XYZ file of C-alpha atoms in Angstrom:
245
model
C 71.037 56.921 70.895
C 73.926 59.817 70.574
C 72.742 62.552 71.249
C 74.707 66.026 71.162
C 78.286 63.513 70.072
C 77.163 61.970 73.643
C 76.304 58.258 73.878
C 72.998 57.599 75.635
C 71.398 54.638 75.264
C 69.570 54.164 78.482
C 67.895 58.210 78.665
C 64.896 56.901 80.259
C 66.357 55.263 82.772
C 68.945 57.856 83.454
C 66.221 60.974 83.213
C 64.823 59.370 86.020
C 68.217 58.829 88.201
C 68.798 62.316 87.592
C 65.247 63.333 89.073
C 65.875 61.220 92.318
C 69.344 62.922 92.492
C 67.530 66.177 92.280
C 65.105 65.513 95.229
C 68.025 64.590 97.531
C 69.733 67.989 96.540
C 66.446 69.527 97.089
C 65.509 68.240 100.411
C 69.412 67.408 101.998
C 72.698 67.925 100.040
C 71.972 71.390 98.917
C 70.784 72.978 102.046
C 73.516 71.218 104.306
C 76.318 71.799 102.051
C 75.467 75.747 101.816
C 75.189 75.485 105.899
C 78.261 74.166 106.071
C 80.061 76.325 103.860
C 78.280 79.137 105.463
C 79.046 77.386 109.330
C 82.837 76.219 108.646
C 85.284 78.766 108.810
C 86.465 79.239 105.618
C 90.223 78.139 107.025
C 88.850 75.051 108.506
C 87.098 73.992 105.442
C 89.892 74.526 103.149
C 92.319 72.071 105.713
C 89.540 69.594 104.913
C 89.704 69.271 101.238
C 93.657 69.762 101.826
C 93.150 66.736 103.776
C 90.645 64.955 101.613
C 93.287 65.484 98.361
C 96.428 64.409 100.728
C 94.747 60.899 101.378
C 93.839 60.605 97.278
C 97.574 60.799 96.235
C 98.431 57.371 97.312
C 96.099 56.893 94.905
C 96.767 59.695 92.410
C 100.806 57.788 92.279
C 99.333 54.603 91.659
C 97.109 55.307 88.683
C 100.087 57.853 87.347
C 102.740 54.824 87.578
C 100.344 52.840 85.528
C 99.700 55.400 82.664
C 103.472 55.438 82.432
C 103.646 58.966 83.944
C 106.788 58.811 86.600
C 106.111 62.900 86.835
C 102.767 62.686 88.432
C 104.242 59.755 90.231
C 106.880 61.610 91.744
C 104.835 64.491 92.361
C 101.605 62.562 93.995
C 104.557 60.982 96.506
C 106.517 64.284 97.163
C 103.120 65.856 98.003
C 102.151 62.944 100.375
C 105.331 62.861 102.199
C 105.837 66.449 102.893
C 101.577 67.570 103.263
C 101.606 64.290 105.608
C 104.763 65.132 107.448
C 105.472 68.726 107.856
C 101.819 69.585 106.912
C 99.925 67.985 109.863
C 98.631 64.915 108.508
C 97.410 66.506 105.489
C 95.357 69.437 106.883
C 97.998 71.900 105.676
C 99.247 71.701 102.003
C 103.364 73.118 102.119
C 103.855 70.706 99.719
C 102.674 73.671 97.046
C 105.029 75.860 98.881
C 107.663 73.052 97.565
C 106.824 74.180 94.141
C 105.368 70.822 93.808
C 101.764 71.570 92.116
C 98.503 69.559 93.335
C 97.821 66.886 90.473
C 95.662 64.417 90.145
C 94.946 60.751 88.289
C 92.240 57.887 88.481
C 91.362 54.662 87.312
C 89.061 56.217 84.837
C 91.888 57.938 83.293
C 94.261 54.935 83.819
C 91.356 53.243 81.401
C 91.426 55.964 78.707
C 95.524 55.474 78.696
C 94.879 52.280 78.157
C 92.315 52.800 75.194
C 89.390 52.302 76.488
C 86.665 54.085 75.255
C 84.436 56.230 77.258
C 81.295 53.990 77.026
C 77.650 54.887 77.404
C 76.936 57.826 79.749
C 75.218 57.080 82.783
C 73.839 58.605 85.621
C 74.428 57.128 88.827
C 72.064 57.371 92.170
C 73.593 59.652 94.718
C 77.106 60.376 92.904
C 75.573 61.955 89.474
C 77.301 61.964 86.057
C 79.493 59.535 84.386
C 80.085 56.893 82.144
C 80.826 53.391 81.678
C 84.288 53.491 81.613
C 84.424 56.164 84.616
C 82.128 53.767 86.395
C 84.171 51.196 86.418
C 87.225 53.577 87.204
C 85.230 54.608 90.341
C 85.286 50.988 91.301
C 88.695 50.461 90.924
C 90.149 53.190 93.007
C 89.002 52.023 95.570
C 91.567 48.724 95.111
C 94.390 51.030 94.058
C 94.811 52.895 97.342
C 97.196 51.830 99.262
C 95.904 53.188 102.478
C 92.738 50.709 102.123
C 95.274 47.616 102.950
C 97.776 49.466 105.612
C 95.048 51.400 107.326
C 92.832 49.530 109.469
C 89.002 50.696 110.084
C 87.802 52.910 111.318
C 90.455 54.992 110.333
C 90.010 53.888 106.603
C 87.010 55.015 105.933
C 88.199 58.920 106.872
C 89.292 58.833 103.035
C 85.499 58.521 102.318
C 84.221 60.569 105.009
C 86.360 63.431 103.876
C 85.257 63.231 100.095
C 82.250 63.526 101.046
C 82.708 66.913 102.962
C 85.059 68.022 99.371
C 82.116 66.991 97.978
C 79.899 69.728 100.193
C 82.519 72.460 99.861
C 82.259 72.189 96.120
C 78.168 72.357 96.205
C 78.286 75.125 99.014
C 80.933 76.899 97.222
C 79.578 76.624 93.344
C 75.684 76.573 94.888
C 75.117 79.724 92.376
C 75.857 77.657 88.803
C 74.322 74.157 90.167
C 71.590 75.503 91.090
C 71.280 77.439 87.804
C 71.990 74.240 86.027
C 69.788 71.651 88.059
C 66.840 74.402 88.813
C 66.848 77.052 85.964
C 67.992 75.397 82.973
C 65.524 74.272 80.148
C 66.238 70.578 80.487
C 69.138 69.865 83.452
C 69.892 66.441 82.425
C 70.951 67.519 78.828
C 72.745 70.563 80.306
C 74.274 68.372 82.885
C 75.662 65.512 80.641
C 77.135 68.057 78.328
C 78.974 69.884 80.983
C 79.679 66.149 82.694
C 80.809 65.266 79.147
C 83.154 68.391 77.715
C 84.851 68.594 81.387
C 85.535 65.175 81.077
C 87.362 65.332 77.922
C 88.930 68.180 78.378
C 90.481 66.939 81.322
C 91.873 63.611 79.812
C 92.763 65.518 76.131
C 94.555 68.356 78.215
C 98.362 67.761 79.210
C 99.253 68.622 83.163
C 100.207 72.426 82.186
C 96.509 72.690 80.378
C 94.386 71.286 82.697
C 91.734 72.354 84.193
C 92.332 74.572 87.571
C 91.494 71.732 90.480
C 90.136 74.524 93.075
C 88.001 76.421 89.884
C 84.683 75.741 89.343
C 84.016 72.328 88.667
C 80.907 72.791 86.848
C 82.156 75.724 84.171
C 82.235 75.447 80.425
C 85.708 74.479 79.436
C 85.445 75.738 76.339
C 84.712 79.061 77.106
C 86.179 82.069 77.127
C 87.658 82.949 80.805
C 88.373 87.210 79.709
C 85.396 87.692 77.738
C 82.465 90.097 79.351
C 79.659 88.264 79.903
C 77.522 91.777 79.689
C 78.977 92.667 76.111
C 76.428 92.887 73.156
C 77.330 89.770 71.053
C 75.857 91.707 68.098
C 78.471 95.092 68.563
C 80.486 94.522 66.065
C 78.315 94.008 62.932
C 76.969 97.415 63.385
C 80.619 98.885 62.711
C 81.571 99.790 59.364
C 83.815 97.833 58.032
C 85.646 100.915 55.923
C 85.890 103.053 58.557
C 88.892 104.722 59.273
């Protein structure tokens, strides 16, 4: 079933995926991510995800090298060196200082390089929107880190423990338009797969200078227009004459 240009065979089963992903926001991830944005000292928090997007570039270079792009390669190591060095381990990001810009690449992508095609979309328990191809990306990142094979544990699971607080900062931060998507909106699963599904590619049709902001809202309409008032009277101008002076 396509529904909306989006591939869905398996609704039911994702409908019902979405609901159990709704209780745990309900009853856990919503409430402690707002704490903790609310808690964390805004500073604090922010050398968190800094840290959380330092350990990712090992992986960010990888997937870049294989999509051919040496300029996220380059940049992905440059910001690793310098945000791991001179930056504290990653809690401080001078690499931007550098002029060298915060990028980003995964398997997923890597995929879609490749021509694959996106797949069916899927919901999946716990981590929420994707699709088959993205899946399978999310598998495979996991192999193309670096730090999972020079890093022993427990040290290598920080990578995953820090996600998961980027993870929190985005839901404490954005709590306004998930919760109007997940709790307001007609039907949230359509409105989330859309959003899920123009973000998506948007991000892999956009070159680096186009993409989309990585610290703006992750759950926005890409297509829409950032200057526009969201007050204004869509109807104003058809009232105008058109021969007026």
């Amino acid at each position: 079933m396509k529904t909306g240009g989006v591939y869905d065979p398996y609704e039911s089963v994702n409908r019902s995926i979405h609901e159990f992903n709704k209780d745990i926001d309900t009853a856990f991830f919503g409430p402690t991510s707002k704490g903790y944005t609310k808690i964390v000292p805004d500073p604090i928090e922010d050398s968190f995800v800094y840290f959380s997007k330092n350990v990712s570039m090992p992986r960010v270079a990888m997937n870049a090298l294989l999509q051919g792009d040496l300029r996220t390669f380059g940049i992905a190591l440059g910001r690793f060196t310098i945000n791991t060095t001179v930056g504290f381990a990653g809690l401080a990001d001078p690499a931007t200082d550098f002029k060298l810009p915060q990028v980003d690449a995964d398997f997923g992508q890597t995929l879609h390089v490749w021509g694959f095609e996106e797949g069916a979309y899927v919901e999946l328990p716990f981590l929420g929107p994707s699709n088959v191809r993205d899946t399978v990306g999310f598998v495979g990142d996991f192999g193309l880190n670096p730090l999972e094979y020079v890093v022993a544990n427990p040290i290598q699971n920080v990578g995953v423990y820090s996600k998961i607080l980027e993870w929190m900062s985005d839901r404490g931060r954005f709590s306004d338009t998930v919760e109007s998507i997940l709790y307001e909106s007609a039907d949230s699963y359509a409105q989330t797969r859309l959003l899920y599904t123009q973000n998506r590619r948007f991000e892999l049709g956009a070159g680096m200078d186009d993409a989309v902001d990585p610290y703006g809202d992750p759950y926005a309409d890409p297509y829409s227009d950032p200057y526009s008032d969201p007050y204004a009277d869509p109807y104003s101008d058809l009232s105008e004459d058109p021969y007026a002076e």
